Coordinates of C-alpha atoms in Angstrom, one line a residue:
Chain A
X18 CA 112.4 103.3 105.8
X19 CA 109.7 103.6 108.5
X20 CA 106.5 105.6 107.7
X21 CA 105.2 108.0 110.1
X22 CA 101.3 109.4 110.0
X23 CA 101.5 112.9 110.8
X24 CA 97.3 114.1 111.8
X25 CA 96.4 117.4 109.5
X26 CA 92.7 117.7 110.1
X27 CA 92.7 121.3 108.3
X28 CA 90.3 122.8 105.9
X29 CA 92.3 123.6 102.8
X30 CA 89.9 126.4 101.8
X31 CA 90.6 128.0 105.8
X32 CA 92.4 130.5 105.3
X33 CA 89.4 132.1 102.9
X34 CA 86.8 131.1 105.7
X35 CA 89.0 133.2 108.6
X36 CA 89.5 136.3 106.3
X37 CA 85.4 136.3 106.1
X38 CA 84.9 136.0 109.5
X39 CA 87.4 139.0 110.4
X40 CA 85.7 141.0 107.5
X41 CA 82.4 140.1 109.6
X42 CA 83.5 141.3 112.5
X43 CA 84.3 144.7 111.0
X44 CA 81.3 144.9 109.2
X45 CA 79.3 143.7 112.5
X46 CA 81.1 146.6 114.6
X47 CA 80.1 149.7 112.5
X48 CA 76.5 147.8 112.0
X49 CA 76.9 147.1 108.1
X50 CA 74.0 145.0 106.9
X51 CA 76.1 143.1 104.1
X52 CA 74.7 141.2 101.1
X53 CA 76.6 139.0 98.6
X54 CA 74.7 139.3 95.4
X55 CA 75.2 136.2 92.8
X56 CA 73.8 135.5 89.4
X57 CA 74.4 134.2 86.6
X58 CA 76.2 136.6 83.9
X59 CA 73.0 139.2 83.2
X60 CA 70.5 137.9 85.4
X61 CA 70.1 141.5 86.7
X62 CA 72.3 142.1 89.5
X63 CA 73.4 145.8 88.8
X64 CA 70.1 146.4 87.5
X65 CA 68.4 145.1 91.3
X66 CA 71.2 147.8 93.1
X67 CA 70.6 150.5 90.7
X68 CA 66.7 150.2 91.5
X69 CA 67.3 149.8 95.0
X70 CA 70.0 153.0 96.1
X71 CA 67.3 155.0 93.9
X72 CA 64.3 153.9 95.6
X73 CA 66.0 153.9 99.2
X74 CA 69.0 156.1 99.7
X75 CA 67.0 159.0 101.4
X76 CA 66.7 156.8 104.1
X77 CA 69.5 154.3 104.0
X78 CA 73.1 154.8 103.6
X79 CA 74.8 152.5 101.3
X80 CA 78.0 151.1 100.1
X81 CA 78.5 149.1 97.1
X82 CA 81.4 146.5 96.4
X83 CA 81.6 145.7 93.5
X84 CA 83.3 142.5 91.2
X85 CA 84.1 141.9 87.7
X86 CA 86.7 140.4 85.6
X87 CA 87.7 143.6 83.8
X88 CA 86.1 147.0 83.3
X89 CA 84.1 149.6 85.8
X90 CA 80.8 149.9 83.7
X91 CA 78.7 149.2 86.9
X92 CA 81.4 150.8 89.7
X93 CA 80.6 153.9 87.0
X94 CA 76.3 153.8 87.1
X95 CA 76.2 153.3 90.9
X96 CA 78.8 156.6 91.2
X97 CA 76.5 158.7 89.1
X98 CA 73.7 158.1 91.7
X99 CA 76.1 159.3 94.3
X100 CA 77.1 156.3 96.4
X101 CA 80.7 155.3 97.4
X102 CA 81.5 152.5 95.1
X103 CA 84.7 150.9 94.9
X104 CA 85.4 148.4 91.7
X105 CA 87.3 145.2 92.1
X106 CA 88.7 143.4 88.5
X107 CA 89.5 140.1 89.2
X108 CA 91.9 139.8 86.2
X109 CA 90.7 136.6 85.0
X110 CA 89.7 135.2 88.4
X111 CA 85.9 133.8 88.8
X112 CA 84.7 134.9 92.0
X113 CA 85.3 137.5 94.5
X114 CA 87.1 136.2 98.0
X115 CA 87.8 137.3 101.3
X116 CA 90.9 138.9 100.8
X117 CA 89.8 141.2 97.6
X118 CA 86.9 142.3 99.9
X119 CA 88.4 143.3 103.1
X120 CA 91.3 145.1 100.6
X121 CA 88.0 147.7 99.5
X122 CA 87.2 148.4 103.4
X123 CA 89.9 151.0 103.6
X124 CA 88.7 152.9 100.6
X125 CA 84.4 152.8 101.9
X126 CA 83.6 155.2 104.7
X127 CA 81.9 152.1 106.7
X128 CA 81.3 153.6 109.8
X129 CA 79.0 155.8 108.3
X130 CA 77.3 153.0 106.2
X131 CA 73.8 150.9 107.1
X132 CA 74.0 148.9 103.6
X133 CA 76.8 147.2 101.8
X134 CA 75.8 145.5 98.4
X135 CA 79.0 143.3 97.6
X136 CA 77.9 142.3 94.5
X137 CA 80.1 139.0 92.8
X138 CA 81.0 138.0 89.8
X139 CA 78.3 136.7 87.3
X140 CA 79.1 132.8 87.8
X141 CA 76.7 130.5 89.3
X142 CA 79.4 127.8 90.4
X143 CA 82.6 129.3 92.0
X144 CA 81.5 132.6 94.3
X145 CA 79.4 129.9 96.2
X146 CA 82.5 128.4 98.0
X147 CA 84.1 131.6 99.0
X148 CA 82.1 133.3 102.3
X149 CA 83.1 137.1 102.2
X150 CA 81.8 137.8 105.4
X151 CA 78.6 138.7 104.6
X152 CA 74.9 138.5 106.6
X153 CA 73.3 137.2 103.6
X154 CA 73.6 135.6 100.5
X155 CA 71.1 136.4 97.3
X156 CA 70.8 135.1 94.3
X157 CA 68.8 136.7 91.2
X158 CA 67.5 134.3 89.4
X159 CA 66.1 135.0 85.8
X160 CA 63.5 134.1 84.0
X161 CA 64.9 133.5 80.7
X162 CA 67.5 131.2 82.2
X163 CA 64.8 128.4 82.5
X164 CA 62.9 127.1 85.6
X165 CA 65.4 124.3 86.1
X166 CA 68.1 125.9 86.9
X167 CA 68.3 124.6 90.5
X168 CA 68.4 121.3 89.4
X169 CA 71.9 122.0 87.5
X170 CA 73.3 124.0 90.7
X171 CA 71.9 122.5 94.1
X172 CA 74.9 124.4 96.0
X173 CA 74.2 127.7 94.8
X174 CA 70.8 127.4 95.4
X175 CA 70.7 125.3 98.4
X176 CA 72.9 128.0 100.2
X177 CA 71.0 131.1 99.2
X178 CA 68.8 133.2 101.8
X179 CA 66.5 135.2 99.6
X180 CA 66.1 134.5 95.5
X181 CA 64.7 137.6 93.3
X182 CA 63.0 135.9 90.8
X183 CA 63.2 138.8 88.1
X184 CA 62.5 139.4 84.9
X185 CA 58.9 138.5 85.1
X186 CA 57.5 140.5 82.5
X187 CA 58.7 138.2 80.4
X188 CA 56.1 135.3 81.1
X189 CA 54.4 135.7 78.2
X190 CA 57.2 135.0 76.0
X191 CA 58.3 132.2 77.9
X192 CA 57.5 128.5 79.2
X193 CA 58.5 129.2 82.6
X194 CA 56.7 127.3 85.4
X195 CA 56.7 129.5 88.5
X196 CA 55.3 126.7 90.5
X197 CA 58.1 124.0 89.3
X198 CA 60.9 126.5 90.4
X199 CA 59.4 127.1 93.3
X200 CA 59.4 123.7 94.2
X201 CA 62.9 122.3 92.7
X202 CA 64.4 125.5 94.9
X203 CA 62.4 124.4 98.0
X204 CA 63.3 120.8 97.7
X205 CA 67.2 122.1 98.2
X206 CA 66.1 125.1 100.7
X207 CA 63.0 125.4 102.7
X208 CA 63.8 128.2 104.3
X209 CA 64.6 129.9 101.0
X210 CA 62.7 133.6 100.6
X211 CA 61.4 134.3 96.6
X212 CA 60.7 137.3 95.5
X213 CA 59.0 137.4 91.7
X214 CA 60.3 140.8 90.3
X215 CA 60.6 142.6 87.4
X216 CA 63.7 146.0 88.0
X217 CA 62.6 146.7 84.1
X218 CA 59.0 147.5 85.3
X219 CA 59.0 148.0 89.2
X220 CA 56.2 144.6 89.9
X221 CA 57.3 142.8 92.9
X222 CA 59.8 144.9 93.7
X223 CA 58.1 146.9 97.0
X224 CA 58.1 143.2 98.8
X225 CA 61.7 143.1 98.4
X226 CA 62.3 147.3 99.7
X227 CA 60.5 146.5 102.5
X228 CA 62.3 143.3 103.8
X229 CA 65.7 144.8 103.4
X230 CA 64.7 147.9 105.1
X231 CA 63.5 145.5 107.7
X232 CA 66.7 143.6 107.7
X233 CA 68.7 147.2 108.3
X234 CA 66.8 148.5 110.9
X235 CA 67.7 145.2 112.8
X236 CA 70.9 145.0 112.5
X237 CA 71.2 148.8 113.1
X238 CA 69.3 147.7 116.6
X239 CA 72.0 144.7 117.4
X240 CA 74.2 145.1 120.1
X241 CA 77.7 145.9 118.3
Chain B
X27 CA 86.9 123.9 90.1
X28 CA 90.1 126.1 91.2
X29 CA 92.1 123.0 91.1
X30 CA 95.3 124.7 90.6
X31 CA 94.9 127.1 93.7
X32 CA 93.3 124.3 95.7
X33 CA 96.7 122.2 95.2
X34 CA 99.0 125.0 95.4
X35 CA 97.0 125.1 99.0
X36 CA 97.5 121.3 99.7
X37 CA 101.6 121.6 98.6
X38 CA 102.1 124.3 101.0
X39 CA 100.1 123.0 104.0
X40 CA 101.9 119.4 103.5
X41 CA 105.0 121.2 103.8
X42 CA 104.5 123.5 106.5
X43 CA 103.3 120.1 108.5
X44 CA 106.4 117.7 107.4
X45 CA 108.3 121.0 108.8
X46 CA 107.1 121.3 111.9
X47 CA 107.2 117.7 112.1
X48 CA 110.9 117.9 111.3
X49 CA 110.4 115.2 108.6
X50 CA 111.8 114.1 105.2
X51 CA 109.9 113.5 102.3
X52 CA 106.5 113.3 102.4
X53 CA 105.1 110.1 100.6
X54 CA 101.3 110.6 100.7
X55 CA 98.7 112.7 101.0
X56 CA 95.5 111.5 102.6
X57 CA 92.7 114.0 101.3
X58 CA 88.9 114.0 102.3
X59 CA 86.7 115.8 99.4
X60 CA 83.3 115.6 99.3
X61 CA 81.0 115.7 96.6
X62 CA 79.4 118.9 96.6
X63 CA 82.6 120.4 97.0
X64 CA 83.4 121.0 93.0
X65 CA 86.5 119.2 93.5
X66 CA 88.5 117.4 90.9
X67 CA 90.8 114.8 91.8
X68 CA 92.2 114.1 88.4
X69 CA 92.7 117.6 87.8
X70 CA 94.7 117.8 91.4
X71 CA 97.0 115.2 90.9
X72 CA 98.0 116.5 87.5
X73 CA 99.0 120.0 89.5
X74 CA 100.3 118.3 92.0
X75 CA 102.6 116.3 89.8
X76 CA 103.7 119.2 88.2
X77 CA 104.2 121.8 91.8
X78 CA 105.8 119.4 93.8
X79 CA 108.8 118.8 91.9
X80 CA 111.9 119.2 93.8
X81 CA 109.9 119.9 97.2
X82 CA 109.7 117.2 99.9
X83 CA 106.6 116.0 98.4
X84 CA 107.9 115.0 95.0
X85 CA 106.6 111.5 94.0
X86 CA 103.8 112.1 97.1
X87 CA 100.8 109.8 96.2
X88 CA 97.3 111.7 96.8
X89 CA 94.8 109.6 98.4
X90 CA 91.2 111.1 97.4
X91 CA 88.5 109.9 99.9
X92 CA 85.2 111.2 98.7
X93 CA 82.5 112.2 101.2
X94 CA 78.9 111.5 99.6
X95 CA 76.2 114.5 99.4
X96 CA 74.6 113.8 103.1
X97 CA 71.0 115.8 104.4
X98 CA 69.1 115.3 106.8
X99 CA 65.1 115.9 106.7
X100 CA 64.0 119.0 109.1
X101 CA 60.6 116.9 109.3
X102 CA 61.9 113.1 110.6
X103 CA 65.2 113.3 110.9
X104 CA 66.1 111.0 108.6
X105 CA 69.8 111.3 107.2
X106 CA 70.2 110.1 103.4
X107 CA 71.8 110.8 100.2
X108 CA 69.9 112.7 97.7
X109 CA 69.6 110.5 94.4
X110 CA 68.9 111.8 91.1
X111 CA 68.1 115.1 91.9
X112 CA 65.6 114.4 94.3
X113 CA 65.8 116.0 97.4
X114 CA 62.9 114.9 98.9
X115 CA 62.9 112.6 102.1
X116 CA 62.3 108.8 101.3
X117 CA 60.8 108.1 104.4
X118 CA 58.6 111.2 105.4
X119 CA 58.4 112.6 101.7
X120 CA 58.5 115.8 102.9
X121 CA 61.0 118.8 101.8
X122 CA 63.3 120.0 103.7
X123 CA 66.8 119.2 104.4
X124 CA 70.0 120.5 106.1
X125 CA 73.4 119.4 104.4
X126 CA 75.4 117.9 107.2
X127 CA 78.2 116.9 105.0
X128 CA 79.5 116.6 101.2
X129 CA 81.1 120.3 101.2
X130 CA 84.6 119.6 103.0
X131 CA 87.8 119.7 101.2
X132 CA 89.8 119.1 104.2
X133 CA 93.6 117.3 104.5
X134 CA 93.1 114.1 107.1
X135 CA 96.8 113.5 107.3
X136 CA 100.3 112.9 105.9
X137 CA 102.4 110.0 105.4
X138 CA 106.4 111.0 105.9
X139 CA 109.5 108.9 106.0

């Protein structure tokens, strides 16, 4: 029987990348400045958030998304400090997508938000592929986890905006080499931004305040 | 990576395309995967093998063509294929890059009788 060549040409992860970009164009309208926050399990994610609404939620509003497979342990410390908070449990799935996001709009009062923290599972492979329509992507990075981690995950790190670099009050226990992270990371992304932190003691942590405050303000001034 | 949701994804596009098409069954799949894209081939066709039973595009052949990691240096311009973990540009030496392509995981075309 004669063959016939039928032309696809269509992304088979699509239909994630269109849910993203209608989730931007919500967040874009009410002027959300969004970050998807990615680490390995532990690195420090909740702890970077907690620090954060406490050190800037007199001045910005925020909103915080937030992933895991099971349980609400962090969806619970971000409600103590008063900040809408909804929990997604994956049930077994590795990384947040599109669809699970944009399902948490409805229950966030976004219009009246400046800051969303949509922070993903801990899993340095999987929530790279999946866009969830955010502005920015950040990654913590740790320093116990070794200083050539971007050697073992060029996609995560290639694709990252800004890396906090925390736990840095653990140098002296440690054979971490700033400078050969620094370069490994820069070798994949030259226009990455690295912030050295520690959440446990505060160091570092007034660079990173003040960029996102920055980033805020201009998206609060973009035309909608 | 995702394997199973990435060829439940490839079934049901094949399908919807041999539908539209008005065609019969499907006998291959031609795939384009790159390699930064986490994508398993093995681990596909063993799905596949399994979903596809009793659809039009039981027995389909997959057809993997893999796209190579390619960057290209912000300094020179120079395209290339990182090798060992070195991302630096063999021309210039500088750092630097832009990945142009090794991310897709797209469906080329399919091959119906």
């Amino acid at each position: 029987m004669a063959i016939k060549v039928i032309k696809v040409g269509e992304d088979i992860l699509g239909a994630n990348e269109e849910k993203a970009r209608t989730n931007k164009q919500q967040l874009d309208k009410n002027r959300v400045f969004t970050i998807n926050i990615m680490s390995s399990p532990g690195a420090g994610k909740t702890s970077v958030i907690l620090s954060t609404i406490n050190r800037l939620k007199d001045k910005v509003k925020i909103a915080v998304i937030e992933g895991d497979v099971a349980s609400s342990v962090d969806a619970e410390k971000v409600s103590k400090l008063g900040i809408p908070v909804v929990q997604i449990n994956t049930a077994g799935g590795c990384h947040l997508d599109a669809n699970m996001v944009e399902s948490a709009f409805k229950n966030l009062p976004l219009d009246e938000t400046d800051l969303l923290f949509i922070e993903n599972v801990g899993n340095l492979i999987c929530p790279n592929a999946f866009s969830l329509g955010e502005d920015r992507r950040i990654m913590i990075s740790s320093l116990p986890e070794g200083d050539d981690k971007p050697h073992k995950y060029p996609a995560m790190f290639a694709d990252t905006d800004v890396i906090l670099l925390n736990k840095t009050d653990l140098q002296p226990y440690l054979d971490f080499s700033f400078d050969d992270f620094k370069k490994t990371v820069t070798n994949l992304n030259s226009d990455v931004t690295i912030f050295p932190v520690s959440c446990k003691t505060g160091e570092g942590m007034e660079a990173w305040f003040s960029w996102l405050e920055g980033e805020v303000e201009s998206k609060k001034g973009q035309a909608a | 990576m995702h394997e199973y949701s990435i060829t439940e994804s490839i079934l049901s596009l094949a399908l919807e395309k041999a539908n539209e098409a008005k065609a019969g069954k499907i006998t291959r799949i031609n795939l384009v995967v790159g390699e930064l894209s986490g994508v398993v081939a093995d681990c596909v066709q063993f799905y596949f093998d399994h979903i596809s039973k009793d659809t039009a595009a039981d027995g389909a052949d997959l057809s993997f063509e893999t796209k190579p990691t390619s960057v290209r240096c912000h300094k020179c311009y120079n395209v290339f294929t990182p090798k060992d973990g070195d991302w630096s540009c063999p021309e210039c030496h500088e750092i630097g890059i832009d990945i142009i392509s090794g991310r897709e995981c797209y469906m080329e075309s399919i091959e119906v009788e």
